Amino acid sequence: MPLTADMRRSIDQIRDYLFGGGYPDPVGNTEQLCFLFFFYLVQGLDADAKARAEVLDVPFRSLFDGEWELRNPANAHVPGAPDAMQSVTILHSGQTCVPRSRFRWSWWSQALSGEALVRFVRDEVFPFFAEIGEASAHDFMRGARLGIDEPTVLTQVVRLVSDLRLDQADADTKGDLFEHVLRQMKQAGELGQFRTPRHVIRAIVEMIDPKVGETVYDPAAGTAGFLVAAYNHMRLANSSPDSIVEAELEGKTHRRGMGDLLSDAQLATLQRGSFFGNDVDPKMVRLATMNLTLRGLAHVRILQRNVLTTLLDEKVKTRLGMPGEGFHVVLANPPFSGRIDKDRIVDEVKLGSSSATELLFLKYMLDSLRPDGRAAVVVPEGVLFGSTIAHRELRSQLIEQHCVEAVMSLPGGVFQPYSGVKTSVLFFRRGGRTQRVMFLHAEDDGYRLDANHDTPIESDDLPALAQAFIGREAAWARWQARDPAAEWHEKWWFADAEALRANDFGLSASRYRPMSPSQIEHQDPRELLDELAAIEAEIEKEIEMLRALLSELDP
């Protein structure tokens, strides 16, 4: 069942209802919807598990069997319900119990409303599922609380969620629906997170080409967009022509495969041993877990962890099923903003005296790769040309001790409405030595580059640039055969290692762009403004760093 316009309208209606009901925080609202989706889906998952157990003739105990000791005795009474629904048990201790069957969505979402609904969900439903979470590998309900406590609003939202009929949707449809929910987050998180545009993620994943049997890691997973895209890419690569469909998302179509050529063993590998991630924000961990669960990846665990300040010992890695030799693929859009207390940074990721998170994350991701492992990382432009010792040292390491394959410059405004920072994508492999770097320049990404960045347009450089990267050996031969005196019209070009060394290991695409006098004269002013903004942002960061150093020297 594809994602329908009615389902989109229902989500938009929920969003508008929450906003109008006094709940303006889009991240908090998305988290609350995440919980409600989970409560709804558990009933179906429990029924499926029971059916499998019956087929296999193995013992099974439903989550809804037995009794529950009420946290609030007032929840024993169901207003307006017949006596048959009022069954309770009083223990010798005086504790009131009710059947656990009351925690099925089909029961409480229909039986309760208003104040009684708020009280039951707040005092019983959240603790019930938190207890289940504590016994599971994920425990993404840890610390979860009901945030929608206005009776009329919660009653209406629960009804609207029921009307979505998630139990009738396949994994792709549920995933698309959740992506539509995530789009409603129109502001950055407090820790600098923002949702990476899914069309940009799909282009990056196509270029890095993760394969079944490889491990994929995102150390700053956010809502798990990269992990989901990698999973979808592997399914598409293992689909017969008849099982490939065109799916519409965010006003654009893309190909999606059902993965019908995957063996049972390969599918089990994808579901349990391929994808790994962390995020420091518990809200993001919950959203990522729900995003993966809806897509059939319920066993993928996103850890709540700051990789710059904590280490996992080998025993923990083994218990979590993490590869000891490093990951095949790292895909990430790590936090750009802020600095971290130097005393908290673990020695393994230190880079001189730098406390800039974007540099430390890049160092960590490089070290997380196995030999010849490959990475694609979104970085602020300042990483590519910053003049601090840490900037130069990191770029020198990447170029002299590893293999930088490409830098793709993204359009300014591609992360609106979350951030206007100019960014690029850095593609590299661990080990070896850089011989040449391919630079790719995207002027348009298929959406209008305005404050909202959500209106589709025809002009889109990403597909052609992705293909140029995939065929970079042929592109290199063409580049070598060019006439240096002629105008170069392609949106990609190369620079060799000698040129990189001569430019202080700078990796900014514009620095190596071949331009004739006429092209220089007619250079797009948007590009010049983007470059100036990136330079200004980097200068501001360096000034702040100097201020921090001076404050440390003050007696």
PDB file of C-alpha atoms in Angstrom, residues 107-387:
ATOM      1  CA  TRP A 107      -8.599  -1.287  24.083  1.00  0.00           C
ATOM      2  CA  TRP A 108      -7.475   1.953  25.660  1.00  0.00           C
ATOM      3  CA  SER A 109      -7.611   4.088  22.511  1.00  0.00           C
ATOM      4  CA  GLN A 110     -11.306   3.218  22.144  1.00  0.00           C
ATOM      5  CA  ALA A 111     -12.394   2.890  25.775  1.00  0.00           C
ATOM      6  CA  LEU A 112     -10.920   6.109  27.144  1.00  0.00           C
ATOM      7  CA  SER A 113     -11.049   9.808  26.365  1.00  0.00           C
ATOM      8  CA  GLY A 114     -10.464  13.150  28.039  1.00  0.00           C
ATOM      9  CA  GLU A 115      -8.981  13.252  31.528  1.00  0.00           C
ATOM     10  CA  ALA A 116      -9.241   9.461  31.929  1.00  0.00           C
ATOM     11  CA  LEU A 117      -7.193   8.940  28.760  1.00  0.00           C
ATOM     12  CA  VAL A 118      -4.472  11.368  29.859  1.00  0.00           C
ATOM     13  CA  ARG A 119      -4.275   9.753  33.311  1.00  0.00           C
ATOM     14  CA  PHE A 120      -4.097   6.203  31.947  1.00  0.00           C
ATOM     15  CA  VAL A 121      -1.535   6.946  29.246  1.00  0.00           C
ATOM     16  CA  ARG A 122       0.616   9.058  31.556  1.00  0.00           C
ATOM     17  CA  ASP A 123       0.524   6.831  34.641  1.00  0.00           C
ATOM     18  CA  GLU A 124       0.159   3.347  33.120  1.00  0.00           C
ATOM     19  CA  VAL A 125       0.867   3.099  29.372  1.00  0.00           C
ATOM     20  CA  PHE A 126       4.250   4.818  29.484  1.00  0.00           C
ATOM     21  CA  PRO A 127       5.456   2.801  32.527  1.00  0.00           C
ATOM     22  CA  PHE A 128       4.113  -0.421  30.966  1.00  0.00           C
ATOM     23  CA  PHE A 129       6.098  -0.001  27.759  1.00  0.00           C
ATOM     24  CA  ALA A 130       9.114   1.359  29.630  1.00  0.00           C
ATOM     25  CA  GLU A 131       9.155  -1.907  31.594  1.00  0.00           C
ATOM     26  CA  ILE A 132       9.075  -3.847  28.325  1.00  0.00           C
ATOM     27  CA  GLY A 133      11.884  -1.660  26.994  1.00  0.00           C
ATOM     28  CA  GLU A 134      14.084  -2.346  30.002  1.00  0.00           C
ATOM     29  CA  ALA A 135      13.931  -6.064  29.199  1.00  0.00           C
ATOM     30  CA  SER A 136      14.852  -5.546  25.529  1.00  0.00           C
ATOM     31  CA  ALA A 137      18.095  -4.715  23.775  1.00  0.00           C
ATOM     32  CA  HIS A 138      16.987  -1.214  22.845  1.00  0.00           C
ATOM     33  CA  ASP A 139      15.275   0.393  25.827  1.00  0.00           C
ATOM     34  CA  PHE A 140      14.471   3.455  23.732  1.00  0.00           C
ATOM     35  CA  MET A 141      11.623   4.227  26.172  1.00  0.00           C
ATOM     36  CA  ARG A 142      14.076   5.063  28.948  1.00  0.00           C
ATOM     37  CA  GLY A 143      13.067   8.380  30.490  1.00  0.00           C
ATOM     38  CA  ALA A 144      10.046   8.711  28.188  1.00  0.00           C
ATOM     39  CA  ARG A 145       7.149  10.814  29.429  1.00  0.00           C
ATOM     40  CA  LEU A 146       3.765  11.847  28.086  1.00  0.00           C
ATOM     41  CA  GLY A 147       4.098  15.354  26.727  1.00  0.00           C
ATOM     42  CA  ILE A 148       0.566  15.827  25.354  1.00  0.00           C
ATOM     43  CA  ASP A 149      -1.382  16.238  28.570  1.00  0.00           C
ATOM     44  CA  GLU A 150      -4.278  18.408  27.397  1.00  0.00           C
ATOM     45  CA  PRO A 151      -7.274  16.001  27.401  1.00  0.00           C
ATOM     46  CA  THR A 152      -9.011  17.178  24.235  1.00  0.00           C
ATOM     47  CA  VAL A 153      -5.773  17.314  22.244  1.00  0.00           C
ATOM     48  CA  LEU A 154      -4.593  13.841  23.305  1.00  0.00           C
ATOM     49  CA  THR A 155      -8.016  12.327  22.601  1.00  0.00           C
ATOM     50  CA  GLN A 156      -8.083  13.762  19.103  1.00  0.00           C
ATOM     51  CA  VAL A 157      -4.470  12.833  18.318  1.00  0.00           C
ATOM     52  CA  VAL A 158      -5.042   9.220  19.443  1.00  0.00           C
ATOM     53  CA  ARG A 159      -8.093   9.015  17.182  1.00  0.00           C
ATOM     54  CA  LEU A 160      -6.133  10.389  14.229  1.00  0.00           C
ATOM     55  CA  VAL A 161      -3.306   7.890  14.784  1.00  0.00           C
ATOM     56  CA  SER A 162      -5.877   5.066  14.844  1.00  0.00           C
ATOM     57  CA  ASP A 163      -7.287   6.323  11.546  1.00  0.00           C
ATOM     58  CA  LEU A 164      -3.862   5.921   9.887  1.00  0.00           C
ATOM     59  CA  ARG A 165      -4.326   2.127  10.098  1.00  0.00           C
ATOM     60  CA  LEU A 166      -0.613   1.466  10.324  1.00  0.00           C
ATOM     61  CA  ASP A 167      -1.316  -2.241  10.745  1.00  0.00           C
ATOM     62  CA  GLN A 168      -2.446  -2.406   7.117  1.00  0.00           C
ATOM     63  CA  ALA A 169       0.672  -0.680   5.725  1.00  0.00           C
ATOM     64  CA  ASP A 170       3.829  -2.415   4.548  1.00  0.00           C
ATOM     65  CA  ALA A 171       7.261  -1.507   5.907  1.00  0.00           C
ATOM     66  CA  ASP A 172       8.064   0.941   3.097  1.00  0.00           C
ATOM     67  CA  THR A 173       4.767   2.774   3.513  1.00  0.00           C
ATOM     68  CA  LYS A 174       5.193   3.016   7.278  1.00  0.00           C
ATOM     69  CA  GLY A 175       8.716   4.289   6.726  1.00  0.00           C
ATOM     70  CA  ASP A 176       7.559   6.903   4.220  1.00  0.00           C
ATOM     71  CA  LEU A 177       4.852   7.995   6.621  1.00  0.00           C
ATOM     72  CA  PHE A 178       7.395   8.427   9.392  1.00  0.00           C
ATOM     73  CA  GLU A 179       9.671  10.393   7.060  1.00  0.00           C
ATOM     74  CA  HIS A 180       6.727  12.716   6.465  1.00  0.00           C
ATOM     75  CA  VAL A 181       6.445  13.097  10.233  1.00  0.00           C
ATOM     76  CA  LEU A 182      10.160  13.896  10.454  1.00  0.00           C
ATOM     77  CA  ARG A 183       9.783  16.608   7.827  1.00  0.00           C
ATOM     78  CA  GLN A 184       7.670  18.528  10.294  1.00  0.00           C
ATOM     79  CA  MET A 185      10.762  19.208  12.389  1.00  0.00           C
ATOM     80  CA  LYS A 186      11.374  22.705  11.056  1.00  0.00           C
ATOM     81  CA  GLN A 187      14.040  23.708  13.540  1.00  0.00           C
ATOM     82  CA  ALA A 188      17.436  22.496  14.623  1.00  0.00           C
ATOM     83  CA  GLY A 189      17.841  20.501  17.786  1.00  0.00           C
ATOM     84  CA  GLU A 190      19.477  22.008  20.808  1.00  0.00           C
ATOM     85  CA  LEU A 191      22.676  20.053  20.131  1.00  0.00           C
ATOM     86  CA  GLY A 192      23.090  21.193  16.532  1.00  0.00           C
ATOM     87  CA  GLN A 193      21.316  18.282  14.838  1.00  0.00           C
ATOM     88  CA  PHE A 194      19.151  18.795  11.818  1.00  0.00           C
ATOM     89  CA  ARG A 195      17.561  16.470   9.368  1.00  0.00           C
ATOM     90  CA  THR A 196      19.775  15.752   6.350  1.00  0.00           C
ATOM     91  CA  PRO A 197      17.711  16.058   3.133  1.00  0.00           C
ATOM     92  CA  ARG A 198      16.818  12.546   2.012  1.00  0.00           C
ATOM     93  CA  HIS A 199      17.555  13.185  -1.668  1.00  0.00           C
ATOM     94  CA  VAL A 200      21.090  14.268  -0.710  1.00  0.00           C
ATOM     95  CA  ILE A 201      21.485  11.149   1.424  1.00  0.00           C
ATOM     96  CA  ARG A 202      20.313   8.906  -1.435  1.00  0.00           C
ATOM     97  CA  ALA A 203      22.857  10.475  -3.811  1.00  0.00           C
ATOM     98  CA  ILE A 204      25.690  10.014  -1.287  1.00  0.00           C
ATOM     99  CA  VAL A 205      24.727   6.391  -0.620  1.00  0.00           C
ATOM    100  CA  GLU A 206      24.532   5.649  -4.347  1.00  0.00           C
ATOM    101  CA  MET A 207      28.071   7.012  -4.702  1.00  0.00           C
ATOM    102  CA  ILE A 208      29.526   5.045  -1.778  1.00  0.00           C
ATOM    103  CA  ASP A 209      27.627   1.869  -2.874  1.00  0.00           C
ATOM    104  CA  PRO A 210      27.377  -0.226   0.337  1.00  0.00           C
ATOM    105  CA  LYS A 211      26.903  -3.938  -0.340  1.00  0.00           C
ATOM    106  CA  VAL A 212      25.231  -6.827   1.461  1.00  0.00           C
ATOM    107  CA  GLY A 213      27.719  -8.303   3.918  1.00  0.00           C
ATOM    108  CA  GLU A 214      29.366  -4.954   4.658  1.00  0.00           C
ATOM    109  CA  THR A 215      28.931  -3.126   7.947  1.00  0.00           C
ATOM    110  CA  VAL A 216      27.591   0.430   7.862  1.00  0.00           C
ATOM    111  CA  TYR A 217      28.091   2.883  10.715  1.00  0.00           C
ATOM    112  CA  ASP A 218      26.784   6.366  11.503  1.00  0.00           C
ATOM    113  CA  PRO A 219      28.309   7.751  14.714  1.00  0.00           C
ATOM    114  CA  ALA A 220      25.941  10.758  14.715  1.00  0.00           C
ATOM    115  CA  ALA A 221      22.856   8.973  13.432  1.00  0.00           C
ATOM    116  CA  GLY A 222      20.169  11.558  14.109  1.00  0.00           C
ATOM    117  CA  THR A 223      16.964   9.990  12.786  1.00  0.00           C
ATOM    118  CA  ALA A 224      18.923   7.189  11.007  1.00  0.00           C
ATOM    119  CA  GLY A 225      18.493   8.602   7.507  1.00  0.00           C
ATOM    120  CA  PHE A 226      21.842   7.276   6.259  1.00  0.00           C
ATOM    121  CA  LEU A 227      21.277   3.790   7.682  1.00  0.00           C
ATOM    122  CA  VAL A 228      17.798   3.577   6.147  1.00  0.00           C
ATOM    123  CA  ALA A 229      19.118   4.755   2.775  1.00  0.00           C
ATOM    124  CA  ALA A 230      21.935   2.186   2.869  1.00  0.00           C
ATOM    125  CA  TYR A 231      19.409  -0.564   3.603  1.00  0.00           C
ATOM    126  CA  ASN A 232      17.163   0.573   0.748  1.00  0.00           C
ATOM    127  CA  HIS A 233      20.168   0.766  -1.591  1.00  0.00           C
ATOM    128  CA  MET A 234      21.136  -2.839  -0.829  1.00  0.00           C
ATOM    129  CA  ARG A 235      17.572  -4.010  -1.345  1.00  0.00           C
ATOM    130  CA  LEU A 236      17.387  -2.206  -4.694  1.00  0.00           C
ATOM    131  CA  ALA A 237      20.657  -3.801  -5.825  1.00  0.00           C
ATOM    132  CA  ASN A 238      19.187  -7.223  -5.023  1.00  0.00           C
ATOM    133  CA  SER A 239      15.778  -6.840  -6.675  1.00  0.00           C
ATOM    134  CA  SER A 240      14.437  -8.371  -9.856  1.00  0.00           C
ATOM    135  CA  PRO A 241      13.167  -5.894 -12.507  1.00  0.00           C
ATOM    136  CA  ASP A 242       9.545  -6.778 -11.728  1.00  0.00           C
ATOM    137  CA  SER A 243       9.979  -5.904  -8.050  1.00  0.00           C
ATOM    138  CA  ILE A 244      11.395  -2.409  -8.661  1.00  0.00           C
ATOM    139  CA  VAL A 245       8.891   0.430  -8.417  1.00  0.00           C
ATOM    140  CA  GLU A 246       8.921   4.205  -8.638  1.00  0.00           C
ATOM    141  CA  ALA A 247       8.104   5.778  -5.289  1.00  0.00           C
ATOM    142  CA  GLU A 248       7.233   9.415  -4.695  1.00  0.00           C
ATOM    143  CA  LEU A 249       8.729  11.201  -1.704  1.00  0.00           C
ATOM    144  CA  GLU A 250       8.958  14.926  -1.062  1.00  0.00           C
ATOM    145  CA  GLY A 251       7.741  15.737  -4.559  1.00  0.00           C
ATOM    146  CA  LYS A 252      10.363  13.584  -6.318  1.00  0.00           C
ATOM    147  CA  THR A 253      10.333  10.006  -7.545  1.00  0.00           C
ATOM    148  CA  HIS A 254      13.043   7.459  -6.842  1.00  0.00           C
ATOM    149  CA  ARG A 255      13.477   3.763  -7.507  1.00  0.00           C
ATOM    150  CA  ARG A 256      12.745   1.309  -4.741  1.00  0.00           C
ATOM    151  CA  GLY A 257      13.350  -2.440  -4.771  1.00  0.00           C
ATOM    152  CA  MET A 258      11.702  -5.131  -2.700  1.00  0.00           C
ATOM    153  CA  GLY A 259      14.934  -7.126  -2.305  1.00  0.00           C
ATOM    154  CA  ASP A 260      13.323 -10.316  -3.589  1.00  0.00           C
ATOM    155  CA  LEU A 261      16.708 -11.731  -4.698  1.00  0.00           C
ATOM    156  CA  LEU A 262      18.088 -11.657  -1.159  1.00  0.00           C
ATOM    157  CA  SER A 263      18.524 -15.060   0.452  1.00  0.00           C
ATOM    158  CA  ASP A 264      17.209 -15.717   3.946  1.00  0.00           C
ATOM    159  CA  ALA A 265      20.777 -15.580   5.262  1.00  0.00           C
ATOM    160  CA  GLN A 266      21.440 -12.238   3.531  1.00  0.00           C
ATOM    161  CA  LEU A 267      18.205 -10.784   4.861  1.00  0.00           C
ATOM    162  CA  ALA A 268      19.079 -11.929   8.380  1.00  0.00           C
ATOM    163  CA  THR A 269      22.494 -10.272   7.995  1.00  0.00           C
ATOM    164  CA  LEU A 270      20.864  -7.001   6.989  1.00  0.00           C
ATOM    165  CA  GLN A 271      18.395  -7.124   9.840  1.00  0.00           C
ATOM    166  CA  ARG A 272      20.832  -8.046  12.606  1.00  0.00           C
ATOM    167  CA  GLY A 273      24.477  -7.537  11.681  1.00  0.00           C
ATOM    168  CA  SER A 274      24.915  -4.730   9.155  1.00  0.00           C
ATOM    169  CA  PHE A 275      23.878  -1.384  10.639  1.00  0.00           C
ATOM    170  CA  PHE A 276      25.239   0.446  13.667  1.00  0.00           C
ATOM    171  CA  GLY A 277      24.806   3.930  15.050  1.00  0.00           C
ATOM    172  CA  ASN A 278      25.004   6.327  17.981  1.00  0.00           C
ATOM    173  CA  ASP A 279      23.566   9.674  18.913  1.00  0.00           C
ATOM    174  CA  VAL A 280      24.084  11.815  21.985  1.00  0.00           C
ATOM    175  CA  ASP A 281      20.470  13.030  22.138  1.00  0.00           C
ATOM    176  CA  PRO A 282      17.920  10.574  23.617  1.00  0.00           C
ATOM    177  CA  LYS A 283      15.177  12.105  21.454  1.00  0.00           C
ATOM    178  CA  MET A 284      17.154  11.335  18.318  1.00  0.00           C
ATOM    179  CA  VAL A 285      17.822   7.788  19.545  1.00  0.00           C
ATOM    180  CA  ARG A 286      14.088   7.247  19.935  1.00  0.00           C
ATOM    181  CA  LEU A 287      13.263   8.696  16.526  1.00  0.00           C
ATOM    182  CA  ALA A 288      16.008   6.669  14.865  1.00  0.00           C
ATOM    183  CA  THR A 289      14.857   3.466  16.564  1.00  0.00           C
ATOM    184  CA  MET A 290      11.280   4.033  15.409  1.00  0.00           C
ATOM    185  CA  ASN A 291      12.408   4.885  11.870  1.00  0.00           C
ATOM    186  CA  LEU A 292      14.365   1.630  11.663  1.00  0.00           C
ATOM    187  CA  THR A 293      11.661  -0.457  13.356  1.00  0.00           C
ATOM    188  CA  LEU A 294       8.993   0.689  10.928  1.00  0.00           C
ATOM    189  CA  ARG A 295      11.198  -0.477   8.056  1.00  0.00           C
ATOM    190  CA  GLY A 296      11.747  -3.978   9.396  1.00  0.00           C
ATOM    191  CA  LEU A 297      15.059  -3.247  11.146  1.00  0.00           C
ATOM    192  CA  ALA A 298      13.818  -3.644  14.708  1.00  0.00           C
ATOM    193  CA  HIS A 299      17.038  -5.388  15.802  1.00  0.00           C
ATOM    194  CA  VAL A 300      19.334  -2.506  14.804  1.00  0.00           C
ATOM    195  CA  ARG A 301      20.479  -0.782  17.965  1.00  0.00           C
ATOM    196  CA  ILE A 302      21.193   2.944  18.117  1.00  0.00           C
ATOM    197  CA  LEU A 303      23.254   3.680  21.225  1.00  0.00           C
ATOM    198  CA  GLN A 304      22.826   6.851  23.232  1.00  0.00           C
ATOM    199  CA  ARG A 305      26.457   7.858  23.332  1.00  0.00           C
ATOM    200  CA  ASN A 306      28.865  10.700  22.656  1.00  0.00           C
ATOM    201  CA  VAL A 307      31.708   9.067  20.743  1.00  0.00           C
ATOM    202  CA  LEU A 308      34.031  12.002  21.446  1.00  0.00           C
ATOM    203  CA  THR A 309      33.870  11.571  25.217  1.00  0.00           C
ATOM    204  CA  THR A 310      33.289   7.835  25.750  1.00  0.00           C
ATOM    205  CA  LEU A 311      34.967   4.611  24.703  1.00  0.00           C
ATOM    206  CA  LEU A 312      33.578   1.092  24.353  1.00  0.00           C
ATOM    207  CA  ASP A 313      35.842  -1.708  25.500  1.00  0.00           C
ATOM    208  CA  GLU A 314      36.236  -4.867  23.454  1.00  0.00           C
ATOM    209  CA  LYS A 315      33.859  -6.893  25.624  1.00  0.00           C
ATOM    210  CA  VAL A 316      31.065  -4.374  25.082  1.00  0.00           C
ATOM    211  CA  LYS A 317      31.743  -4.269  21.347  1.00  0.00           C
ATOM    212  CA  THR A 318      31.573  -8.041  21.187  1.00  0.00           C
ATOM    213  CA  ARG A 319      28.316  -8.106  23.136  1.00  0.00           C
ATOM    214  CA  LEU A 320      26.828  -5.522  20.764  1.00  0.00           C
ATOM    215  CA  GLY A 321      28.000  -7.449  17.712  1.00  0.00           C
ATOM    216  CA  MET A 322      30.259  -4.620  16.535  1.00  0.00           C
ATOM    217  CA  PRO A 323      33.117  -5.587  14.196  1.00  0.00           C
ATOM    218  CA  GLY A 324      36.439  -5.542  16.006  1.00  0.00           C
ATOM    219  CA  GLU A 325      38.472  -4.665  12.907  1.00  0.00           C
ATOM    220  CA  GLY A 326      36.394  -1.568  12.072  1.00  0.00           C
ATOM    221  CA  PHE A 327      33.526  -0.822   9.717  1.00  0.00           C
ATOM    222  CA  HIS A 328      33.418  -1.246   5.954  1.00  0.00           C
ATOM    223  CA  VAL A 329      31.435   1.975   5.457  1.00  0.00           C
ATOM    224  CA  VAL A 330      30.920   5.129   7.506  1.00  0.00           C
ATOM    225  CA  LEU A 331      28.163   7.539   6.465  1.00  0.00           C
ATOM    226  CA  ALA A 332      27.494  10.626   8.562  1.00  0.00           C
ATOM    227  CA  ASN A 333      26.487  14.236   8.892  1.00  0.00           C
ATOM    228  CA  PRO A 334      28.077  15.006  12.277  1.00  0.00           C
ATOM    229  CA  PRO A 335      27.291  18.126  14.330  1.00  0.00           C
ATOM    230  CA  PHE A 336      28.820  21.298  12.905  1.00  0.00           C
ATOM    231  CA  SER A 337      28.291  23.672  15.774  1.00  0.00           C
ATOM    232  CA  GLY A 338      29.891  24.069  19.143  1.00  0.00           C
ATOM    233  CA  ARG A 339      32.999  22.958  20.898  1.00  0.00           C
ATOM    234  CA  ILE A 340      33.561  20.388  23.583  1.00  0.00           C
ATOM    235  CA  ASP A 341      35.397  20.658  26.881  1.00  0.00           C
ATOM    236  CA  LYS A 342      38.946  19.516  26.204  1.00  0.00           C
ATOM    237  CA  ASP A 343      39.099  17.577  29.467  1.00  0.00           C
ATOM    238  CA  ARG A 344      36.200  15.379  28.285  1.00  0.00           C
ATOM    239  CA  ILE A 345      37.704  14.427  24.917  1.00  0.00           C
ATOM    240  CA  VAL A 346      39.045  10.865  24.921  1.00  0.00           C
ATOM    241  CA  ASP A 347      42.676  10.536  23.901  1.00  0.00           C
ATOM    242  CA  GLU A 348      41.869   8.388  20.858  1.00  0.00           C
ATOM    243  CA  VAL A 349      40.099  11.223  19.020  1.00  0.00           C
ATOM    244  CA  LYS A 350      42.227  14.159  20.122  1.00  0.00           C
ATOM    245  CA  LEU A 351      43.614  16.332  17.360  1.00  0.00           C
ATOM    246  CA  GLY A 352      46.204  18.608  18.875  1.00  0.00           C
ATOM    247  CA  SER A 353      44.453  21.114  21.118  1.00  0.00           C
ATOM    248  CA  SER A 354      41.329  21.390  18.947  1.00  0.00           C
ATOM    249  CA  SER A 355      37.896  21.185  20.541  1.00  0.00           C
ATOM    250  CA  ALA A 356      35.972  21.706  17.274  1.00  0.00           C
ATOM    251  CA  THR A 357      33.444  18.880  17.005  1.00  0.00           C
ATOM    252  CA  GLU A 358      33.494  18.732  13.201  1.00  0.00           C
ATOM    253  CA  LEU A 359      37.259  18.014  13.217  1.00  0.00           C
ATOM    254  CA  LEU A 360      37.126  15.537  16.085  1.00  0.00           C
ATOM    255  CA  PHE A 361      34.253  13.636  14.480  1.00  0.00           C
ATOM    256  CA  LEU A 362      36.170  13.403  11.212  1.00  0.00           C
ATOM    257  CA  LYS A 363      39.219  12.030  13.039  1.00  0.00           C
ATOM    258  CA  TYR A 364      37.022   9.527  14.910  1.00  0.00           C
ATOM    259  CA  MET A 365      35.305   8.348  11.730  1.00  0.00           C
ATOM    260  CA  LEU A 366      38.615   7.852   9.965  1.00  0.00           C
ATOM    261  CA  ASP A 367      39.822   5.689  12.852  1.00  0.00           C
ATOM    262  CA  SER A 368      36.520   3.747  12.877  1.00  0.00           C
ATOM    263  CA  LEU A 369      37.105   2.372   9.380  1.00  0.00           C
ATOM    264  CA  ARG A 370      38.717  -0.977   8.714  1.00  0.00           C
ATOM    265  CA  PRO A 371      41.695  -0.949   6.307  1.00  0.00           C
ATOM    266  CA  ASP A 372      40.438   0.162   2.881  1.00  0.00           C
ATOM    267  CA  GLY A 373      37.076   1.003   4.459  1.00  0.00           C
ATOM    268  CA  ARG A 374      35.352   3.967   2.832  1.00  0.00           C
ATOM    269  CA  ALA A 375      33.469   6.955   4.151  1.00  0.00           C
ATOM    270  CA  ALA A 376      31.256   9.798   2.980  1.00  0.00           C
ATOM    271  CA  VAL A 377      30.928  12.625   5.488  1.00  0.00           C
ATOM    272  CA  VAL A 378      29.105  15.948   5.258  1.00  0.00           C
ATOM    273  CA  VAL A 379      31.415  18.705   6.504  1.00  0.00           C
ATOM    274  CA  PRO A 380      31.147  22.487   6.817  1.00  0.00           C
ATOM    275  CA  GLU A 381      33.202  24.262   4.188  1.00  0.00           C
ATOM    276  CA  GLY A 382      35.655  25.548   6.778  1.00  0.00           C
ATOM    277  CA  VAL A 383      37.007  22.016   7.306  1.00  0.00           C
ATOM    278  CA  LEU A 384      38.297  22.110   3.735  1.00  0.00           C
ATOM    279  CA  PHE A 385      40.274  25.358   3.981  1.00  0.00           C
ATOM    280  CA  GLY A 386      40.577  26.277   7.695  1.00  0.00           C
ATOM    281  CA  SER A 387      44.014  27.561   8.617  1.00  0.00           C
TER     282      SER A 387
END
